PDB file of C-alpha atoms in Angstrom:
ATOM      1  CA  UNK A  19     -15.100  34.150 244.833  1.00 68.00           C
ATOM      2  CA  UNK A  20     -12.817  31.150 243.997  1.00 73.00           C
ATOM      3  CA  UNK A  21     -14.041  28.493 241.002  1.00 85.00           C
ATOM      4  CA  UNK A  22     -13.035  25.988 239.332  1.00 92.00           C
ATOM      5  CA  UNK A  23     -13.574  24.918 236.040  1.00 94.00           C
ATOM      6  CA  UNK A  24     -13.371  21.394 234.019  1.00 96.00           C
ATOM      7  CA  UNK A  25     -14.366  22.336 230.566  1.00 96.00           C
ATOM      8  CA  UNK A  26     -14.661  18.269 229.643  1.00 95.00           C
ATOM      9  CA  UNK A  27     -17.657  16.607 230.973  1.00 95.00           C
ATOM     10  CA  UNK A  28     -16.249  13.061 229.572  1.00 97.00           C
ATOM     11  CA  UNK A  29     -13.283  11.922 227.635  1.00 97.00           C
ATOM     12  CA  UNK A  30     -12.468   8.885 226.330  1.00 97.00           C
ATOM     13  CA  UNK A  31      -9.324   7.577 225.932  1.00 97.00           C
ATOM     14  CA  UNK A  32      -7.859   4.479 224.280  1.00 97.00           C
ATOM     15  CA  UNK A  33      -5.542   2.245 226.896  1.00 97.00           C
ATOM     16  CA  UNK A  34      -1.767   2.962 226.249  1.00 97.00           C
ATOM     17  CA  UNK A  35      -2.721   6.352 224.708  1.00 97.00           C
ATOM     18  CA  UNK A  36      -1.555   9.612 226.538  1.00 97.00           C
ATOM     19  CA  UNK A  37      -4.136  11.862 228.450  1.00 97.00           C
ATOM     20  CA  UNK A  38      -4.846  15.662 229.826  1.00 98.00           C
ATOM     21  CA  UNK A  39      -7.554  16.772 231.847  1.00 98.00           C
ATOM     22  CA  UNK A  40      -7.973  20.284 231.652  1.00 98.00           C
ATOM     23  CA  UNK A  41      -8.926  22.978 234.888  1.00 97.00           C
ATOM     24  CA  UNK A  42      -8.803  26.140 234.998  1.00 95.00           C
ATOM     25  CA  UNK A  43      -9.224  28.401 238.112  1.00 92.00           C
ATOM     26  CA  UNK A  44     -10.326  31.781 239.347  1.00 87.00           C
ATOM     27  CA  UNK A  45      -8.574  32.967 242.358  1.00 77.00           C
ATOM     28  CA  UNK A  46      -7.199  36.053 243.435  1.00 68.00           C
ATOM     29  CA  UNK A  47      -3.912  34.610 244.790  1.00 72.00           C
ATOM     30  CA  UNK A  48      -1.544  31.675 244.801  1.00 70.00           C
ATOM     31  CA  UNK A  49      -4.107  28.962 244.655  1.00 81.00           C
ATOM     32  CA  UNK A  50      -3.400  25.329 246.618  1.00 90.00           C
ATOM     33  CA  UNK A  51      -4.659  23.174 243.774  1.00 93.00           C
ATOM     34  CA  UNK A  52      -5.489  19.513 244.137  1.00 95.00           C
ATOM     35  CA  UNK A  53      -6.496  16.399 241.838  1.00 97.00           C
ATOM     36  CA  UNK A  54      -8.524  13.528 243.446  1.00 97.00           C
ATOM     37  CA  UNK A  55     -10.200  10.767 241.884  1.00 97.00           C
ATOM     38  CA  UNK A  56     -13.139   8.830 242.569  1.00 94.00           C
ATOM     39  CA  UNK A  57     -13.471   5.776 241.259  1.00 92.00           C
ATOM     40  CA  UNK A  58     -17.086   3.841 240.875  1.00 87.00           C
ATOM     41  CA  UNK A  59     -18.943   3.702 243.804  1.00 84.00           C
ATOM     42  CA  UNK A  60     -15.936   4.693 245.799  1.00 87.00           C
ATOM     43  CA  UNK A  61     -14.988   7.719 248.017  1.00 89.00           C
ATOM     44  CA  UNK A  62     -12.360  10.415 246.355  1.00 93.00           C
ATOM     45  CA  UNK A  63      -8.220   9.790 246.784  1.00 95.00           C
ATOM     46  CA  UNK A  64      -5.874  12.423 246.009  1.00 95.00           C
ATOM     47  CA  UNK A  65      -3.757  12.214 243.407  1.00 97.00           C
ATOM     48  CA  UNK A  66      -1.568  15.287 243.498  1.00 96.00           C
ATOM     49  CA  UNK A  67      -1.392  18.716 244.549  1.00 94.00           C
ATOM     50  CA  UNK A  68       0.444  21.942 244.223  1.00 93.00           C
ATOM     51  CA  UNK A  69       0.712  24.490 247.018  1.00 87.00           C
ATOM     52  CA  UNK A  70       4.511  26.409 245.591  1.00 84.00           C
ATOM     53  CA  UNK A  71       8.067  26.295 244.454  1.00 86.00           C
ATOM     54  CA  UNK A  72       8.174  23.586 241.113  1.00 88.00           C
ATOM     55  CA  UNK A  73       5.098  23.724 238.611  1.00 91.00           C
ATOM     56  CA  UNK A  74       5.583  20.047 237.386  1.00 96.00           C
ATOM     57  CA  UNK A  75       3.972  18.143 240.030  1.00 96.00           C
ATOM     58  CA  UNK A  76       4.185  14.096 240.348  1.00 97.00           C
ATOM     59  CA  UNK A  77       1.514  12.235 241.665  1.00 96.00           C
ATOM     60  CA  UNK A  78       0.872   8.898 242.397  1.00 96.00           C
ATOM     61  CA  UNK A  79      -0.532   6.007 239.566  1.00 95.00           C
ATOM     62  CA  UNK A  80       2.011   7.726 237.500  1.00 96.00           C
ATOM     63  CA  UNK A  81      -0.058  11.103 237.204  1.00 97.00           C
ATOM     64  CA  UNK A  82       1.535  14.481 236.724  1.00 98.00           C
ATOM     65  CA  UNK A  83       0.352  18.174 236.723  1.00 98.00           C
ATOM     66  CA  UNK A  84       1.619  21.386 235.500  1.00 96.00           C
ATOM     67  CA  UNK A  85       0.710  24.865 237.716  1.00 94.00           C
ATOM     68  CA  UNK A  86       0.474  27.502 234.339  1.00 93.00           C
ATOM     69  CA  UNK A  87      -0.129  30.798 236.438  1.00 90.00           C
ATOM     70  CA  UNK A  88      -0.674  32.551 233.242  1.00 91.00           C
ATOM     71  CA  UNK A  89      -3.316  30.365 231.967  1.00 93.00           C
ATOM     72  CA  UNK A  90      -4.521  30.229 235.394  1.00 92.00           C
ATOM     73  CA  UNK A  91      -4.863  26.571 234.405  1.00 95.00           C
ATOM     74  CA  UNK A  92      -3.632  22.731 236.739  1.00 96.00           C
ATOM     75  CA  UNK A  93      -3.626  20.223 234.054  1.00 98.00           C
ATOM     76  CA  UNK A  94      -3.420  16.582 235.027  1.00 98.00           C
ATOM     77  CA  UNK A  95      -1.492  14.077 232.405  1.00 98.00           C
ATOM     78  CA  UNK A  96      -0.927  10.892 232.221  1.00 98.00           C
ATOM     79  CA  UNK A  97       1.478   9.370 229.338  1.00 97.00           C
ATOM     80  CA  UNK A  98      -0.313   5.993 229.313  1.00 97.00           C
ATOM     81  CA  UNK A  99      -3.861   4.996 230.699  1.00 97.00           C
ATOM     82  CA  UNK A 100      -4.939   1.899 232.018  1.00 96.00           C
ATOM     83  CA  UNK A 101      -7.934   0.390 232.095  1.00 95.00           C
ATOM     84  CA  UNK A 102      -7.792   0.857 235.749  1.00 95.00           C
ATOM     85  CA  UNK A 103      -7.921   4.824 235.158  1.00 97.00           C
ATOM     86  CA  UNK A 104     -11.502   4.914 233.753  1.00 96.00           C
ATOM     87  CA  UNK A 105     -12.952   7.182 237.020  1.00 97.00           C
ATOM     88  CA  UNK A 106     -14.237  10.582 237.691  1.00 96.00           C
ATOM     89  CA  UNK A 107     -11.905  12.816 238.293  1.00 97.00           C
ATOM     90  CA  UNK A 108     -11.934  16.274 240.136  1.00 96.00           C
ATOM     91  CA  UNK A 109      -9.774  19.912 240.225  1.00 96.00           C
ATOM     92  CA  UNK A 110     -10.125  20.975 243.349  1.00 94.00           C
ATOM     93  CA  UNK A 111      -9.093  24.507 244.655  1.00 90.00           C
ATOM     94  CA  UNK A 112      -8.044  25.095 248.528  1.00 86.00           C
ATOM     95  CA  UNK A 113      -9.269  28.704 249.858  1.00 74.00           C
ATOM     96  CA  UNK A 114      -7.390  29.424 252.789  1.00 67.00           C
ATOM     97  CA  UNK A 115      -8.977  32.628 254.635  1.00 62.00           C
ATOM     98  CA  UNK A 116      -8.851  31.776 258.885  1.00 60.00           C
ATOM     99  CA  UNK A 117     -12.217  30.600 259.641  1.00 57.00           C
ATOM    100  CA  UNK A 118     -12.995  29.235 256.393  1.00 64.00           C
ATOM    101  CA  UNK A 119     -10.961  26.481 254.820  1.00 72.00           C
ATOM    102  CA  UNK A 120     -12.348  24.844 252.646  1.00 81.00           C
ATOM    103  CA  UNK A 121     -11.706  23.046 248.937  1.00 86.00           C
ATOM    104  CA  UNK A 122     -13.679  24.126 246.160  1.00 88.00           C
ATOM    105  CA  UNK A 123     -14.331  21.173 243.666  1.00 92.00           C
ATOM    106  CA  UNK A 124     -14.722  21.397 239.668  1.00 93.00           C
ATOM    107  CA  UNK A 125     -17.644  19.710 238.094  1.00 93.00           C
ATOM    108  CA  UNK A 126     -15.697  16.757 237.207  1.00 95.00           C
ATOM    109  CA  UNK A 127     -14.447  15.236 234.014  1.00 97.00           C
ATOM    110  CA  UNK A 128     -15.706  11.369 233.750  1.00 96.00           C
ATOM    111  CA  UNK A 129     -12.644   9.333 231.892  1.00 97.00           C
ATOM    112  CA  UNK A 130     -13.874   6.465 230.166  1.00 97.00           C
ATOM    113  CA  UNK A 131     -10.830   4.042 228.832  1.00 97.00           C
ATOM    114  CA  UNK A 132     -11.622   1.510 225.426  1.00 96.00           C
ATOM    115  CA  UNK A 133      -9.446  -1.583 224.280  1.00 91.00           C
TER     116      UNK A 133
ATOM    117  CA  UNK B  21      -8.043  -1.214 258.638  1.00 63.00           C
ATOM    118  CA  UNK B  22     -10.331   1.264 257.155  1.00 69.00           C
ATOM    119  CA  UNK B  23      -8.970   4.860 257.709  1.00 92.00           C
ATOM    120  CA  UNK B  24     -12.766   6.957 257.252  1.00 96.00           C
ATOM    121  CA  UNK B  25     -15.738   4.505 257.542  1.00 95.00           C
ATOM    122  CA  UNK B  26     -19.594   5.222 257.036  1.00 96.00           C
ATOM    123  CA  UNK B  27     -22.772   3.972 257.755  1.00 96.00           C
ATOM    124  CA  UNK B  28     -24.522   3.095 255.858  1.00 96.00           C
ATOM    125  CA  UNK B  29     -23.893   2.589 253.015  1.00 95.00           C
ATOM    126  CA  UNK B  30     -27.500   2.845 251.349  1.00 96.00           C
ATOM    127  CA  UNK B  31     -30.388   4.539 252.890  1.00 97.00           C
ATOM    128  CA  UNK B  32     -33.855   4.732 251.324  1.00 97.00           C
ATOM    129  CA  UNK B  33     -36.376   6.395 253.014  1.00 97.00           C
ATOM    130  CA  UNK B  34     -39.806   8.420 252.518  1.00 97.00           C
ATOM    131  CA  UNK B  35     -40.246  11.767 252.664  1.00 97.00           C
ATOM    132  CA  UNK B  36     -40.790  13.333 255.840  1.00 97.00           C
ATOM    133  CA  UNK B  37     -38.581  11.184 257.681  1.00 97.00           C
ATOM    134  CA  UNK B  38     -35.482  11.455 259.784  1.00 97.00           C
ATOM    135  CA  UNK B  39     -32.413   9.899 259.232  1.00 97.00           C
ATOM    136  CA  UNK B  40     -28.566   9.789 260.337  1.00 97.00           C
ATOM    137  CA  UNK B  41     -25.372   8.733 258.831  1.00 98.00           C
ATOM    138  CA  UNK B  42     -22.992   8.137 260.694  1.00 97.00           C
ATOM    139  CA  UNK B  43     -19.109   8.898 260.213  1.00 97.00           C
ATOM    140  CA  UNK B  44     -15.662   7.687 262.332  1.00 97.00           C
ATOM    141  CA  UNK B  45     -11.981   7.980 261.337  1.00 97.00           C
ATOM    142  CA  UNK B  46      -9.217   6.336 262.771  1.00 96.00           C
ATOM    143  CA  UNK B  47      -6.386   8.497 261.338  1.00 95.00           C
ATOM    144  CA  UNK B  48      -6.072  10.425 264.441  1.00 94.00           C
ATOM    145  CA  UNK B  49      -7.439  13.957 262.191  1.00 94.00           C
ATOM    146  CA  UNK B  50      -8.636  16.664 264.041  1.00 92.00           C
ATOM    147  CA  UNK B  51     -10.995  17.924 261.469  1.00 92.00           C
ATOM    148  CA  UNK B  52     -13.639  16.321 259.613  1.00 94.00           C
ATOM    149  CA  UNK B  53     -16.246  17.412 256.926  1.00 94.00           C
ATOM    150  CA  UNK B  54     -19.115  16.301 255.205  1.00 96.00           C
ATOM    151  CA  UNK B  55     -19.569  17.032 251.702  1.00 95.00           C
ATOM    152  CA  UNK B  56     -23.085  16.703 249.326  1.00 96.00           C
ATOM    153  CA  UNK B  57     -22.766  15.077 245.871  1.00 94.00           C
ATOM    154  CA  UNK B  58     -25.443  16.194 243.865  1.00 92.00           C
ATOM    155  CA  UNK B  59     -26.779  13.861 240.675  1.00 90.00           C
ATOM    156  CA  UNK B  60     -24.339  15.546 238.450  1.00 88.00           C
ATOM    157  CA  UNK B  61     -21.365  14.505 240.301  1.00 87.00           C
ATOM    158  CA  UNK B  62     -21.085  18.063 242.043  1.00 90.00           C
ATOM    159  CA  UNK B  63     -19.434  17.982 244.822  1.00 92.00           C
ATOM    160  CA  UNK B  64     -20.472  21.000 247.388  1.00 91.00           C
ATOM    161  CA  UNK B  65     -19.034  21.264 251.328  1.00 91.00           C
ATOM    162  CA  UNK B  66     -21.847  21.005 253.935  1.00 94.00           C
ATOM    163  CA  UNK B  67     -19.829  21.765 257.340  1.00 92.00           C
ATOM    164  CA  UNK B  68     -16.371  20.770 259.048  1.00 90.00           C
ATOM    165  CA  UNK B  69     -15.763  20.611 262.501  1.00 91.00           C
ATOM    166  CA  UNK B  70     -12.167  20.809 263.853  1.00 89.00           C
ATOM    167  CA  UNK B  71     -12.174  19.056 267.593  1.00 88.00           C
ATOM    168  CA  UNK B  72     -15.940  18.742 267.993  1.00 86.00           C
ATOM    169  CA  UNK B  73     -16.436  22.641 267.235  1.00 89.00           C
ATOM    170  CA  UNK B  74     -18.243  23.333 263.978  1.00 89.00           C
ATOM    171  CA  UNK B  75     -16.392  25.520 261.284  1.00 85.00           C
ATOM    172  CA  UNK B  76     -18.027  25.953 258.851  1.00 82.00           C
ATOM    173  CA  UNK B  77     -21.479  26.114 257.807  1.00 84.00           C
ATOM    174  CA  UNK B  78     -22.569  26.058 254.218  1.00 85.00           C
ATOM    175  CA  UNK B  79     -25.981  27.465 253.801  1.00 78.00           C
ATOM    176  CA  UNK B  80     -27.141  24.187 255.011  1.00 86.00           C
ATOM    177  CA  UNK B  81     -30.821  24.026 255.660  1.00 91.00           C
ATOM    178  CA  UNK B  82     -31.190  23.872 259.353  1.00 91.00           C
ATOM    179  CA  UNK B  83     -33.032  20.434 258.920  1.00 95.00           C
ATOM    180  CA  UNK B  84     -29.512  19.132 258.494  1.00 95.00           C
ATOM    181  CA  UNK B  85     -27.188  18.734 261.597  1.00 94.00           C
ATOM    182  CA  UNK B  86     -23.875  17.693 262.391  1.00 94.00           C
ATOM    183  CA  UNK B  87     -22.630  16.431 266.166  1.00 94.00           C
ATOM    184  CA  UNK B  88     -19.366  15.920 266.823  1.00 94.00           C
ATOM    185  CA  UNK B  89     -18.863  14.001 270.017  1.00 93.00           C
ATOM    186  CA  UNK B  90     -15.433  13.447 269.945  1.00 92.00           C
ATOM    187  CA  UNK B  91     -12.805  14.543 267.605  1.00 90.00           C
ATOM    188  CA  UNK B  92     -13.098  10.783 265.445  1.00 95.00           C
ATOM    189  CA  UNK B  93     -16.500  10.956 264.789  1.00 96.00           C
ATOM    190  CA  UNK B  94     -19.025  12.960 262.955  1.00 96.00           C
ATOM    191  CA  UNK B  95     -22.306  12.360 262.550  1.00 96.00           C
ATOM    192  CA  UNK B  96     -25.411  13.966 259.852  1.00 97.00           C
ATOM    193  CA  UNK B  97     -29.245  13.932 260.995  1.00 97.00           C
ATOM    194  CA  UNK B  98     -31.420  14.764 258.886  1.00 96.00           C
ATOM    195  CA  UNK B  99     -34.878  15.610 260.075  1.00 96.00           C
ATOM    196  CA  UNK B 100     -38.343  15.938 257.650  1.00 97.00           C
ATOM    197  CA  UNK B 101     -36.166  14.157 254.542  1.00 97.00           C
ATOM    198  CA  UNK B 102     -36.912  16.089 250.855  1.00 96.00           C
ATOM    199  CA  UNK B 103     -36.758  14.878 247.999  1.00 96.00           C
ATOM    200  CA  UNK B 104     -33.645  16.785 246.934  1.00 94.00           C
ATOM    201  CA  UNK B 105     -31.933  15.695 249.723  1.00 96.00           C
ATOM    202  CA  UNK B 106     -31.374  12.554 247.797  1.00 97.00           C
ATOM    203  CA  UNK B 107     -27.665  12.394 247.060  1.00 96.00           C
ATOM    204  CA  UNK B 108     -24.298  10.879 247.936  1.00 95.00           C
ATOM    205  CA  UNK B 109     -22.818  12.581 251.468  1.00 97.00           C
ATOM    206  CA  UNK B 110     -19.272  11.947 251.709  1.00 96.00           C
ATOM    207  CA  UNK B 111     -17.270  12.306 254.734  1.00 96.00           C
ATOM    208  CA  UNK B 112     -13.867  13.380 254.921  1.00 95.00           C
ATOM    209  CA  UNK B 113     -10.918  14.230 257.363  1.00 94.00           C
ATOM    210  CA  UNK B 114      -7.925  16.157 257.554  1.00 92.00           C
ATOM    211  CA  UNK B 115      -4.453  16.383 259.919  1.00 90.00           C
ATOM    212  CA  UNK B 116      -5.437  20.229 261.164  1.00 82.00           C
ATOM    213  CA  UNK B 117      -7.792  22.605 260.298  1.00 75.00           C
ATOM    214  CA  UNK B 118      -6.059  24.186 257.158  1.00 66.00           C
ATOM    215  CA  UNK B 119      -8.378  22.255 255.033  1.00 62.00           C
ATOM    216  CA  UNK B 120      -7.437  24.413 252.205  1.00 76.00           C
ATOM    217  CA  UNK B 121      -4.027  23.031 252.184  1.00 82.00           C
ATOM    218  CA  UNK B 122      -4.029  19.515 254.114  1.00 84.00           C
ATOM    219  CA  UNK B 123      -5.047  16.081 251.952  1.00 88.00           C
ATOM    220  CA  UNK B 124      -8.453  15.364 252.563  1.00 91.00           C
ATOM    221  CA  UNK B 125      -9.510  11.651 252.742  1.00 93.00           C
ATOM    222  CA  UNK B 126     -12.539  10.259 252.112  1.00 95.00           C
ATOM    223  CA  UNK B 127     -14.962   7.976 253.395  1.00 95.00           C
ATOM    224  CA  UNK B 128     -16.902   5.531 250.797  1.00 94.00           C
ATOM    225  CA  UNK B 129     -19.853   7.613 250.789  1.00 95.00           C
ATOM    226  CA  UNK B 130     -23.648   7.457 251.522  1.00 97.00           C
ATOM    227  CA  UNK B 131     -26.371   6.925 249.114  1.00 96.00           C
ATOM    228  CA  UNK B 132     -29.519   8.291 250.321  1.00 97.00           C
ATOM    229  CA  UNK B 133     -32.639   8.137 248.009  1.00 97.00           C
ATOM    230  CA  UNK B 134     -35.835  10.063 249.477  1.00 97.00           C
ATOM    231  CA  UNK B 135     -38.610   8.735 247.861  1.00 96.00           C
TER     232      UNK B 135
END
């Protein structure tokens, strides 16, 4: 069976200073892997995703993600936060068998930003 | 114009009761979900129905169910409301019903406290 897995519960981050979230995935094939975000007391918004061809993925709010098929791994960076960043945010991987698509969602990684 | 809209927003009820949350997009999708999010942040699919015929079913307890009266709506009852049923139920949608692959956008959520 497919999982995901965000090994950082929360992170804190000082604004301007660079950030990774770290996920890591099991799945038996090419995965379709996704980053949303949900910020407070809001519904989740993708950010990026990866399905094939280029690893480096651009997203938008200036987010980025690498596909590392040997590390079985979707990082998401960011090369300066912004206050407005502090959210929850969520790996999500896409199983894609006919009759049951469906995403499977990490845990979650809760970003908290400081002055 | 909001794209996927809930009501409402809060719901606090007793145990015992029955209740229903209510979900419509305007995005023209022809598959829609609902999704559990657990005190932890966990996110966990319930069901999705692609043009009013139910996909998939998640282990749901059969207190829970969807209807799906046209292809923009989708609504939750709940009947004989537990205590761990409190949670946040999202709604989502998608273009098609390759949910593994397709952007899936969110509504703003439901907070439901059983007391």
């Amino acid at each position: 069976a497919q999982s995901v897995t965000q090994p950082d519960i929360h992170i804190t981050v000082s604004e301007g200073a660079s950030l990774e979230l770290r996920c890591n995935y099991s799945y038996g094939a090419t995965p379709y892997l996704f980053w949303y975000v949900q910020s407070p007391g809001q519904g989740l918004q993708l950010l990026l995703k990866y399905f094939s061809g280029d690893t480096l993925v651009q997203g938008i709010k200036g987010f980025e993600a690498e596909f590392k098929r040997s590390q079985s791994s979707f990082n998401l960076r960011k090369p300066s936060v912004h206050w407005s960043d502090a959210a929850e945010y969520f790996c999500a991987v896409g199983l894609s068998n006919f009759g049951n698509e469906k995403l499977t969602f990490g845990t979650g990684t809760r970003l908290t930003i400081i002055p | 114009d909001t794209a996927v809209s809930q009501t409402p927003k809060y719901l606090v009820t007793q145990m015992g009761n029955d209740k229903s949350i209510k979900c419509e997009q305007n995005l023209g999708h022809d598959t829609m979900y609902w999704y559990k999010q657990d005190s932890k942040k966990f996110l966990k699919i319930m069901f999705s129905y692609n043009n009013k015929e139910l996909i998939i079913n998640e282990t749901v307890p059969n207190r829970f169910s969807p209807k799906s009266p046209d292809k923009a709506h989708l609504n939750l009852h709940i009947n004989s409301l537990e205590l761990g049923d409190s949670a946040v139920y999202f709604c989502a949608s998608s273009p098609r019903l390759a949910g593994a692959r397709e952007t899936q956008y969110f509504g703003p959520g439901t907070r439901l406290l059983v007391l």
